[in-house]
CSV table of C-alpha atoms and ligand atoms in Angstrom, one decimal:
chain,number,residue,atom,x,y,z
A,25,MET,CA,-0.1,-0.1,0.0
A,26,ILE,CA,1.1,3.5,-0.9
A,27,THR,CA,0.7,6.8,0.9
A,28,VAL,CA,-1.7,9.5,-0.2
A,29,GLU,CA,1.3,11.7,-1.4
A,30,GLU,CA,2.7,8.8,-3.4
A,31,ALA,CA,-0.7,8.1,-5.0
A,32,ARG,CA,-1.1,11.8,-5.9
A,33,ALA,CA,2.3,11.7,-7.7
A,34,LEU,CA,1.3,8.7,-9.6
A,35,LEU,CA,-2.1,10.1,-10.5
A,36,PHE,CA,-0.4,13.2,-11.8
A,37,ASP,CA,1.7,11.0,-14.1
A,38,LEU,CA,-1.6,9.8,-15.7
A,39,VAL,CA,-2.9,13.2,-16.9
A,40,GLY,CA,-1.4,16.5,-18.2
A,41,PRO,CA,-2.6,19.8,-19.2
A,42,LEU,CA,-5.2,19.8,-22.1
A,43,PRO,CA,-5.0,21.9,-25.2
A,44,SER,CA,-6.3,25.5,-25.3
A,45,GLU,CA,-9.4,26.9,-27.1
A,46,GLN,CA,-10.8,30.3,-27.6
A,47,VAL,CA,-14.1,31.3,-25.9
A,48,PRO,CA,-16.1,34.5,-26.0
A,49,LEU,CA,-15.4,36.8,-23.0
A,50,ALA,CA,-18.8,36.3,-21.7
A,51,GLN,CA,-18.2,32.6,-21.3
A,52,SER,CA,-14.7,32.7,-19.9
A,53,ALA,CA,-15.7,33.1,-16.1
A,54,GLY,CA,-14.7,29.9,-14.2
A,55,ARG,CA,-12.5,28.7,-17.0
A,56,VAL,CA,-8.7,28.6,-16.8
A,57,LEU,CA,-6.7,31.2,-18.9
A,58,SER,CA,-4.2,29.2,-20.7
A,59,HIS,CA,-2.0,31.7,-22.3
A,60,ALA,CA,-1.3,35.4,-21.2
A,61,VAL,CA,-3.5,38.0,-22.7
A,62,VAL,CA,-2.5,41.7,-23.3
A,63,ALA,CA,-4.4,44.9,-23.1
A,64,THR,CA,-4.9,46.4,-26.6
A,65,ARG,CA,-5.3,49.9,-25.3
A,66,ASP,CA,-4.6,52.4,-22.5
A,67,GLN,CA,-7.1,52.8,-19.7
A,68,PRO,CA,-8.1,55.5,-19.4
A,69,PRO,CA,-7.1,56.4,-22.9
A,70,PHE,CA,-7.0,60.1,-22.1
A,71,ALA,CA,-6.5,62.1,-18.8
A,72,ALA,CA,-9.9,61.7,-17.2
A,73,SER,CA,-11.7,63.8,-14.5
A,74,SER,CA,-12.6,61.7,-11.6
A,75,MET,CA,-15.2,64.2,-10.4
A,76,ASP,CA,-18.0,66.6,-11.6
A,77,GLY,CA,-16.6,70.2,-11.5
A,78,TYR,CA,-14.5,72.6,-13.6
A,79,ALA,CA,-11.2,72.0,-15.4
A,80,VAL,CA,-8.8,74.9,-14.9
A,81,LYS,CA,-5.0,75.5,-14.6
A,82,ALA,CA,-3.6,74.5,-11.4
A,83,ASP,CA,-1.4,77.5,-10.6
A,84,GLU,CA,-4.6,79.7,-10.8
A,85,VAL,CA,-6.3,77.6,-8.1
A,86,GLU,CA,-6.8,79.5,-4.9
A,87,LEU,CA,-9.7,80.5,-2.6
A,88,HIS,CA,-12.1,83.2,-4.2
A,89,ALA,CA,-10.5,82.8,-7.6
A,90,MET,CA,-12.8,83.5,-10.5
A,91,PHE,CA,-13.0,81.8,-13.9
A,92,LYS,CA,-15.0,82.2,-17.0
A,93,VAL,CA,-16.8,79.0,-18.2
A,94,VAL,CA,-15.9,78.5,-21.9
A,95,GLY,CA,-17.4,75.1,-22.6
A,96,GLU,CA,-18.1,71.6,-21.4
A,97,SER,CA,-16.4,68.3,-21.5
A,98,ALA,CA,-18.9,65.2,-20.8
A,99,ALA,CA,-18.1,61.4,-20.7
A,100,GLY,CA,-17.9,60.5,-24.4
A,101,ARG,CA,-18.0,64.0,-25.7
A,102,ARG,CA,-14.8,66.0,-25.1
A,103,PHE,CA,-14.3,69.8,-25.3
A,104,ASP,CA,-12.2,70.4,-28.4
A,105,GLY,CA,-10.7,73.7,-27.5
A,106,SER,CA,-8.0,74.5,-24.9
A,107,VAL,CA,-8.4,76.2,-21.5
A,108,GLY,CA,-6.6,79.5,-21.4
A,109,PRO,CA,-5.7,81.7,-18.3
A,110,GLY,CA,-8.9,82.6,-16.4
A,111,GLN,CA,-10.9,80.1,-18.2
A,112,ALA,CA,-12.7,77.0,-16.8
A,113,VAL,CA,-14.4,74.2,-18.7
A,114,ARG,CA,-17.4,72.4,-17.0
A,115,ILE,CA,-16.6,68.7,-16.7
A,116,PHE,CA,-18.1,65.6,-15.5
A,117,THR,CA,-16.6,62.2,-14.2
A,118,GLY,CA,-15.0,60.1,-16.8
A,119,ALA,CA,-14.7,63.1,-19.4
A,120,PRO,CA,-11.5,64.0,-21.0
A,121,VAL,CA,-9.6,66.7,-19.4
A,122,PRO,CA,-9.2,69.5,-22.0
A,123,ASP,CA,-5.8,70.8,-23.3
A,124,GLY,CA,-4.5,73.5,-21.1
A,125,ALA,CA,-6.1,72.4,-17.9
A,126,ASP,CA,-4.4,70.2,-15.2
A,127,PHE,CA,-6.8,70.6,-12.3
A,128,VAL,CA,-10.5,69.9,-11.7
A,129,VAL,CA,-12.1,72.0,-8.9
A,130,ILE,CA,-15.0,69.9,-7.7
A,131,GLN,CA,-18.5,71.4,-8.1
A,132,GLU,CA,-19.0,71.5,-4.3
A,133,ASP,CA,-16.2,74.0,-3.9
A,134,THR,CA,-17.5,76.5,-6.4
A,135,ASP,CA,-20.3,78.9,-6.9
A,136,ARG,CA,-21.6,79.6,-10.3
A,137,ARG,CA,-23.4,82.8,-11.6
A,138,GLY,CA,-24.0,82.6,-15.4
A,139,ASP,CA,-20.7,82.0,-17.1
A,140,LEU,CA,-18.7,82.9,-14.1
A,141,ILE,CA,-17.6,80.6,-11.3
A,142,THR,CA,-15.8,81.4,-8.0
A,143,ILE,CA,-13.9,79.1,-5.8
A,144,THR,CA,-15.7,79.2,-2.5
A,145,ASP,CA,-13.8,76.5,-0.5
A,146,HIS,CA,-10.2,75.4,-0.1
A,147,PRO,CA,-9.8,72.9,-3.1
A,148,GLY,CA,-6.8,71.2,-1.5
A,149,PRO,CA,-4.0,69.5,-3.4
A,150,LYS,CA,-5.7,66.6,-5.1
A,151,THR,CA,-6.1,67.4,-8.9
A,152,ASN,CA,-9.1,65.1,-9.3
A,153,ILE,CA,-7.4,63.9,-12.6
A,154,ARG,CA,-6.7,60.3,-13.5
A,155,PRO,CA,-3.8,60.2,-15.9
A,156,ALA,CA,-4.0,58.3,-19.2
A,157,GLY,CA,-3.0,54.7,-18.7
A,158,VAL,CA,-3.1,54.8,-15.0
A,159,ASP,CA,-5.1,51.6,-14.9
A,160,PHE,CA,-3.2,49.7,-17.4
A,161,MET,CA,-1.3,50.6,-20.7
A,162,ALA,CA,-1.5,48.8,-24.1
A,163,GLY,CA,0.6,45.6,-23.6
A,164,THR,CA,-0.1,45.1,-20.0
A,165,PRO,CA,-0.4,41.3,-19.5
A,166,ILE,CA,-2.7,39.1,-17.5
A,167,THR,CA,-0.6,36.1,-16.9
A,168,ALA,CA,-1.6,32.5,-17.2
A,169,PRO,CA,-2.5,30.0,-15.9
A,170,ARG,CA,-5.3,31.7,-14.0
A,171,LEU,CA,-8.8,30.7,-12.9
A,172,ILE,CA,-10.9,33.4,-14.4
A,173,ARG,CA,-13.0,35.3,-11.8
A,174,ALA,CA,-15.7,37.9,-12.4
A,175,GLU,CA,-13.0,40.5,-11.7
A,176,ASP,CA,-10.8,39.2,-14.5
A,177,VAL,CA,-13.7,39.3,-16.9
A,178,ALA,CA,-14.2,43.0,-16.1
A,179,LEU,CA,-10.5,43.7,-16.7
A,180,MET,CA,-10.4,41.8,-19.9
A,181,ALA,CA,-13.4,43.7,-21.1
A,182,ALA,CA,-11.7,46.9,-20.3
A,183,MET,CA,-8.7,45.7,-22.2
A,184,ASN,CA,-10.9,45.0,-25.3
A,185,ILE,CA,-10.2,41.3,-25.2
A,186,ALA,CA,-13.1,39.8,-26.9
A,187,TRP,CA,-11.9,36.2,-27.1
A,188,VAL,CA,-10.1,34.4,-24.3
A,189,PRO,CA,-7.9,31.5,-24.6
A,190,VAL,CA,-8.7,28.9,-22.1
A,191,SER,CA,-7.8,25.3,-21.3
A,192,ARG,CA,-10.2,22.7,-22.9
A,193,LYS,CA,-12.6,21.4,-20.3
A,194,PRO,CA,-11.6,17.8,-19.1
A,195,VAL,CA,-14.2,15.3,-20.1
A,196,ILE,CA,-14.8,12.7,-17.4
A,197,ALA,CA,-16.9,9.6,-17.8
A,198,LEU,CA,-18.5,8.3,-14.4
A,199,ILE,CA,-19.4,4.7,-14.2
A,200,SER,CA,-21.4,3.7,-11.3
A,201,THR,CA,-21.2,-0.2,-10.7
A,202,GLY,CA,-23.6,-2.4,-8.7
A,203,ASP,CA,-26.7,-4.6,-9.0
A,204,GLU,CA,-28.1,-2.7,-6.1
A,205,LEU,CA,-28.1,0.8,-7.7
A,206,VAL,CA,-30.8,2.6,-9.4
A,207,MET,CA,-30.9,6.3,-10.6
A,208,PRO,CA,-32.6,9.1,-8.5
A,209,GLY,CA,-36.1,9.2,-9.3
A,210,GLU,CA,-36.5,5.7,-10.3
A,211,GLU,CA,-38.5,3.2,-8.2
A,212,PRO,CA,-36.0,1.1,-6.2
A,213,GLY,CA,-36.8,-2.6,-5.6
A,214,PRO,CA,-36.7,-3.8,-1.9
A,215,ASP,CA,-32.9,-4.6,-2.0
A,216,GLN,CA,-31.9,-1.6,-4.0
A,217,ILE,CA,-30.4,1.9,-3.1
A,218,ILE,CA,-30.0,5.1,-5.1
A,219,ALA,CA,-26.7,5.8,-6.9
A,220,SER,CA,-25.8,8.8,-4.7
A,221,ASN,CA,-22.1,9.5,-4.7
A,222,THR,CA,-22.2,9.5,-8.5
A,223,PHE,CA,-24.2,12.6,-8.4
A,224,GLY,CA,-22.0,14.1,-5.6
A,225,LEU,CA,-18.9,13.6,-7.7
A,226,ARG,CA,-20.8,15.0,-10.8
A,227,ALA,CA,-21.4,18.2,-8.8
A,228,LEU,CA,-17.9,18.3,-7.4
A,229,LEU,CA,-16.2,17.7,-10.7
A,230,GLU,CA,-18.5,20.2,-12.7
A,231,GLY,CA,-17.9,22.8,-10.1
A,232,LEU,CA,-14.1,22.4,-10.8
A,233,GLY,CA,-14.7,22.9,-14.5
A,234,ALA,CA,-15.0,19.5,-16.0
A,235,VAL,CA,-17.6,18.1,-18.3
A,236,VAL,CA,-19.1,15.0,-16.7
A,237,ARG,CA,-20.7,12.2,-18.6
A,238,VAL,CA,-22.8,10.0,-16.3
A,239,LEU,CA,-22.9,6.6,-18.0
A,240,PRO,CA,-25.7,4.1,-17.4
A,241,ILE,CA,-25.2,2.1,-14.2
A,242,ALA,CA,-23.0,-1.1,-14.9
A,243,ARG,CA,-24.3,-4.3,-13.5
A,244,ASP,CA,-22.0,-6.6,-11.5
A,245,THR,CA,-21.2,-8.5,-14.7
A,246,VAL,CA,-18.1,-8.7,-16.8
A,247,SER,CA,-20.0,-7.8,-20.0
A,248,SER,CA,-22.1,-5.0,-18.4
A,249,LEU,CA,-18.8,-3.4,-17.3
A,250,GLU,CA,-17.1,-3.9,-20.5
A,251,THR,CA,-19.9,-2.1,-22.2
A,252,ALA,CA,-19.7,0.8,-19.8
A,253,PHE,CA,-16.0,1.1,-20.5
A,254,ASP,CA,-16.8,1.1,-24.2
A,255,LEU,CA,-19.3,3.9,-23.6
A,256,ALA,CA,-16.8,5.7,-21.9
A,257,ARG,CA,-14.4,6.0,-24.9
A,258,GLY,CA,-13.3,9.5,-25.8
A,259,ALA,CA,-13.2,10.8,-22.2
A,260,ASP,CA,-10.0,12.2,-20.8
A,261,LEU,CA,-10.5,10.4,-17.6
A,262,ILE,CA,-12.8,7.4,-16.6
A,263,VAL,CA,-13.9,7.1,-13.1
A,264,THR,CA,-15.5,3.9,-11.8
A,265,ILE,CA,-17.4,3.8,-8.5
A,266,GLY,CA,-17.6,0.7,-6.5
A,267,GLY,CA,-16.7,-2.9,-7.3
A,268,ALA,CA,-13.1,-2.1,-6.6
A,269,SER,CA,-12.6,-4.2,-3.4
A,270,VAL,CA,-12.1,-7.9,-3.0
A,271,GLY,CA,-15.6,-9.3,-2.9
A,272,ASP,CA,-16.9,-11.8,-5.5
A,273,TYR,CA,-18.7,-9.1,-7.3
A,274,ASP,CA,-15.8,-6.6,-7.4
A,275,LEU,CA,-15.1,-6.9,-10.9
A,276,VAL,CA,-13.5,-3.4,-11.9
A,277,SER,CA,-10.1,-4.7,-11.5
A,278,ASP,CA,-10.4,-7.8,-13.5
A,279,VAL,CA,-12.3,-6.2,-16.3
A,280,SER,CA,-10.0,-3.2,-16.6
A,281,GLN,CA,-7.0,-5.5,-16.7
A,282,GLY,CA,-8.8,-7.5,-19.3
A,283,LEU,CA,-9.1,-4.2,-21.3
A,284,ALA,CA,-5.3,-3.8,-21.2
A,285,MET,CA,-5.3,-1.3,-18.4
A,286,ASP,CA,-1.7,-0.3,-17.4
A,287,ARG,CA,-2.2,-0.3,-13.6
A,288,SER,CA,-0.3,2.2,-11.7
A,289,PHE,CA,-1.4,1.4,-8.2
A,290,TYR,CA,-4.3,-0.4,-6.2
A,291,LYS,CA,-4.8,0.5,-2.5
A,292,ILE,CA,-3.8,3.5,-0.6
A,293,ARG,CA,-2.8,3.6,3.2
A,294,MET,CA,-5.8,6.0,4.2
A,295,ARG,CA,-9.1,6.1,5.7
A,296,PRO,CA,-11.7,6.3,4.2
A,297,GLY,CA,-10.9,5.1,0.7
A,298,LYS,CA,-8.3,2.3,0.9
A,299,PRO,CA,-9.4,0.4,-2.2
A,300,LEU,CA,-8.5,3.0,-4.9
A,301,MET,CA,-6.9,1.9,-8.2
A,302,ALA,CA,-5.6,3.9,-11.0
A,303,GLY,CA,-4.0,3.3,-14.5
A,304,ARG,CA,-4.1,3.9,-18.2
A,305,MET,CA,-6.3,2.6,-20.8
A,306,GLY,CA,-4.7,3.6,-24.0
A,307,ASP,CA,-4.8,7.5,-24.1
A,308,THR,CA,-7.4,7.5,-21.1
A,309,ALA,CA,-6.5,7.9,-17.5
A,310,MET,CA,-8.7,5.4,-15.3
A,311,VAL,CA,-9.4,5.8,-11.6
A,312,GLY,CA,-11.4,3.2,-9.6
A,313,LEU,CA,-13.0,4.8,-6.6
A,314,PRO,CA,-14.3,2.8,-3.6
A,315,GLY,CA,-18.1,2.6,-3.7
A,316,ASN,CA,-18.9,3.6,-0.2
A,317,PRO,CA,-20.3,7.0,-0.5
A,318,VAL,CA,-18.1,9.0,1.8
A,319,SER,CA,-15.0,7.2,0.6
A,320,ALA,CA,-15.9,8.1,-2.9
A,321,MET,CA,-16.4,11.7,-2.2
A,322,VAL,CA,-13.2,12.0,0.0
A,323,CYS,CA,-11.2,10.4,-2.9
A,324,GLY,CA,-13.0,13.0,-5.0
A,325,TYR,CA,-11.5,15.9,-3.0
A,326,LEU,CA,-8.1,14.3,-2.5
A,327,PHE,CA,-7.4,12.8,-5.9
A,328,LEU,CA,-9.9,13.7,-8.5
A,329,ALA,CA,-9.9,17.5,-7.8
A,330,PRO,CA,-6.1,17.8,-8.1
A,331,MET,CA,-6.2,15.7,-11.3
A,332,VAL,CA,-8.9,18.1,-12.9
A,333,ARG,CA,-6.8,21.2,-11.9
A,334,ARG,CA,-3.7,19.5,-13.4
A,335,MET,CA,-5.7,18.9,-16.7
A,336,LEU,CA,-6.8,22.5,-16.6
A,337,GLY,CA,-3.3,23.5,-16.5
A,338,LEU,CA,-3.4,25.3,-13.0
A,339,GLU,CA,-0.3,25.4,-10.9
A,340,MET,CA,-1.8,25.3,-7.5
A,341,VAL,CA,-3.4,21.7,-7.7
A,342,LEU,CA,-3.2,20.8,-4.2
A,343,PRO,CA,-5.6,22.4,-1.5
A,344,PRO,CA,-3.5,23.7,1.3
A,345,PHE,CA,-4.0,22.4,4.7
A,346,HIS,CA,-5.3,24.8,7.3
A,347,SER,CA,-5.1,24.6,11.2
A,348,ALA,CA,-7.4,24.8,13.9
A,349,ARG,CA,-7.8,24.0,17.7
A,350,LEU,CA,-9.7,20.9,18.9
A,351,THR,CA,-12.9,21.6,20.8
A,352,GLU,CA,-13.2,17.9,21.7
A,353,PRO,CA,-10.3,15.4,22.3
A,354,LEU,CA,-9.3,12.7,19.8
A,355,THR,CA,-8.3,9.2,20.3
A,356,GLU,CA,-5.1,7.7,19.0
A,357,ASN,CA,-5.1,7.2,15.1
A,358,GLY,CA,-4.2,3.8,13.6
A,359,PRO,CA,-1.6,3.1,10.9
A,360,ARG,CA,-3.5,4.8,8.0
A,361,GLU,CA,-3.7,8.5,7.3
A,362,HIS,CA,-7.2,9.4,8.3
A,363,TYR,CA,-9.5,12.1,6.9
A,364,MET,CA,-12.2,12.5,9.6
A,365,ARG,CA,-15.4,14.4,8.8
A,366,ALA,CA,-15.4,17.4,11.0
A,367,VAL,CA,-17.2,20.6,11.9
A,368,LEU,CA,-15.3,23.8,11.9
A,369,GLY,CA,-17.0,26.4,14.1
A,370,GLU,CA,-16.0,29.8,15.5
A,371,THR,CA,-14.2,28.3,18.4
A,372,GLY,CA,-12.4,25.5,16.7
A,373,ILE,CA,-12.8,22.1,15.1
A,374,GLN,CA,-14.6,18.9,16.3
A,375,ALA,CA,-14.6,15.4,14.6
A,376,CYS,CA,-18.0,14.0,13.9
A,377,ALA,CA,-19.0,11.3,16.3
A,378,ASP,CA,-19.7,8.6,13.7
A,379,GLN,CA,-16.9,8.1,11.1
A,380,ASP,CA,-18.4,5.2,9.3
A,381,SER,CA,-17.7,5.7,5.5
A,382,SER,CA,-21.3,5.0,4.5
A,383,LEU,CA,-22.8,8.1,6.2
A,384,LEU,CA,-23.7,10.7,3.7
A,385,SER,CA,-25.8,12.5,6.4
A,386,VAL,CA,-22.6,12.9,8.5
A,387,LEU,CA,-20.6,14.1,5.4
A,388,ALA,CA,-23.2,16.7,4.5
A,389,GLN,CA,-23.1,18.1,8.1
A,390,ALA,CA,-19.3,18.3,7.9
A,391,ASN,CA,-17.5,21.3,6.4
A,392,ALA,CA,-13.9,20.0,7.0
A,393,LEU,CA,-11.8,17.0,6.8
A,394,LEU,CA,-9.6,16.7,9.8
A,395,VAL,CA,-6.4,15.1,8.9
A,396,ARG,CA,-4.7,12.5,11.1
A,397,PRO,CA,-1.3,11.4,10.2
A,398,PRO,CA,-0.5,7.7,10.6
A,399,ASN,CA,-0.3,6.5,14.3
A,400,ASP,CA,-1.0,10.1,15.4
A,401,PRO,CA,-1.3,9.9,19.3
A,402,ALA,CA,-4.4,10.8,21.2
A,403,ARG,CA,-5.1,14.7,21.0
A,404,LYS,CA,-6.5,16.9,23.8
A,405,THR,CA,-9.0,19.7,23.5
A,406,GLY,CA,-7.0,22.9,22.5
A,407,GLU,CA,-4.3,21.0,20.5
A,408,THR,CA,-3.7,22.2,17.0
A,409,VAL,CA,-4.6,19.9,14.1
A,410,GLN,CA,-4.8,20.1,10.4
A,411,TYR,CA,-7.7,20.2,8.1
A,412,LEU,CA,-9.0,20.6,4.6
A,413,PRO,CA,-12.1,22.8,4.1
A,414,ILE,CA,-14.8,21.0,2.1
B,23,AMP,P1,-18.6,-1.8,-3.6
B,23,AMP,O1,-17.2,-1.1,-3.6
B,23,AMP,O2,-19.2,-2.0,-4.9
B,23,AMP,O3,-18.5,-3.1,-2.7
B,23,AMP,O4,-19.5,-0.8,-2.8
B,23,AMP,C1,-19.3,-0.5,-1.4
B,23,AMP,C2,-20.7,0.1,-1.0
B,23,AMP,O5,-20.9,1.4,-1.5
B,23,AMP,C3,-21.9,-0.9,-1.1
B,23,AMP,O6,-22.6,-0.7,0.2
B,23,AMP,C4,-22.5,-0.2,-2.3
B,23,AMP,O7,-24.0,-0.4,-2.3
B,23,AMP,C5,-22.1,1.2,-2.2
B,23,AMP,N1,-22.1,1.9,-3.4
B,23,AMP,C6,-21.4,1.6,-4.5
B,23,AMP,N2,-21.7,2.5,-5.5
B,23,AMP,C7,-22.4,3.4,-5.1
B,23,AMP,C8,-23.1,4.6,-5.7
B,23,AMP,N3,-22.8,4.9,-6.9
B,23,AMP,N4,-23.8,5.3,-4.9
B,23,AMP,C9,-24.1,4.9,-3.5
B,23,AMP,N5,-23.7,3.8,-2.9
B,23,AMP,C10,-22.8,3.0,-3.7
B,24,MG,MG1,-20.5,-3.1,-5.8
């Protein structure tokens, strides 16, 4: 059995960054920028007023000074002339500052009678002018790789970047296995349960930016599993759920080997999720998750999520551990790394009472996985432990 870290290294060998594609700016949020993009213009493209007021010469600005208003500069409609001595141009936020002016007296500091304004309050040293290119200049880059957020979309729009190069979304085929499973919404027989973690994993993977193909549930027969693998063709990653252990009906290992899977490992020294297998089938990576709902989801966070991030070309593929103080003691841990379902609150973190790997209700209550190293001794209330937010 290998460690979580060793398993991750092997999993990363199975996948690599996917090619890039261009998407319209409006569809780029949540995607990963694959190549640097550069501004095609300066912003603002001209010296712009940051206030409503009057554009004048800075060296004429003093309390009680008077100016004659000779024109107007509005956003989108500049004043074409230039500002001479004793002159002012009425100006609004975002409007180009006219030639000859280098100061905007804010409206609140002036009094206007007809064409004449008087400065009625100390204007202070701030010019209220945003220099051309103060936000960014033509050629300013946004570097890649980068998960594109709403803020980045706004910046790219301002840079007049209409098409954005992003990593292609990884296509993941999800194969649920088991005679006992039916799809949500179907009528289960007396011995049947609903395929649940299939949908949990789908949500998790789609949230990370993958396209998920949920295939029909494979029955616990060789031919049904073979059909499922056949349907999964073309995916970047095939994920099976269940059938990966040592029971008579655990056929994923045999069937995948029969389909010439080049296995990279089987079984990890961790709880939950020991029977995890991985390998390659031709061009496609394959990961066999344990069927127990919590194990499958925990393996999703720990292994599938970093693989997706890697395929998307992100650099930070591993979620960083955080630390918190225990609000309840913990007993000694066994020889396997343990990812305990836990609740993180304002005063600290507490492991959930029942850690059975079938309990989705407990997983849904948890907002963290408390990480216990192998053979971690008993821990007292107040001690610091590590966790991963979920
Ligand atoms: P297995 O690895 O196939 O022996 O499955 C272990 C346990 O997980 C069994 O109790 C299965 O019924 C359950 N299980 C397997 N796959 C799923 C699934 N997709 N959704 C919910 N439970 C599952
Ligand atoms: Mg099964």
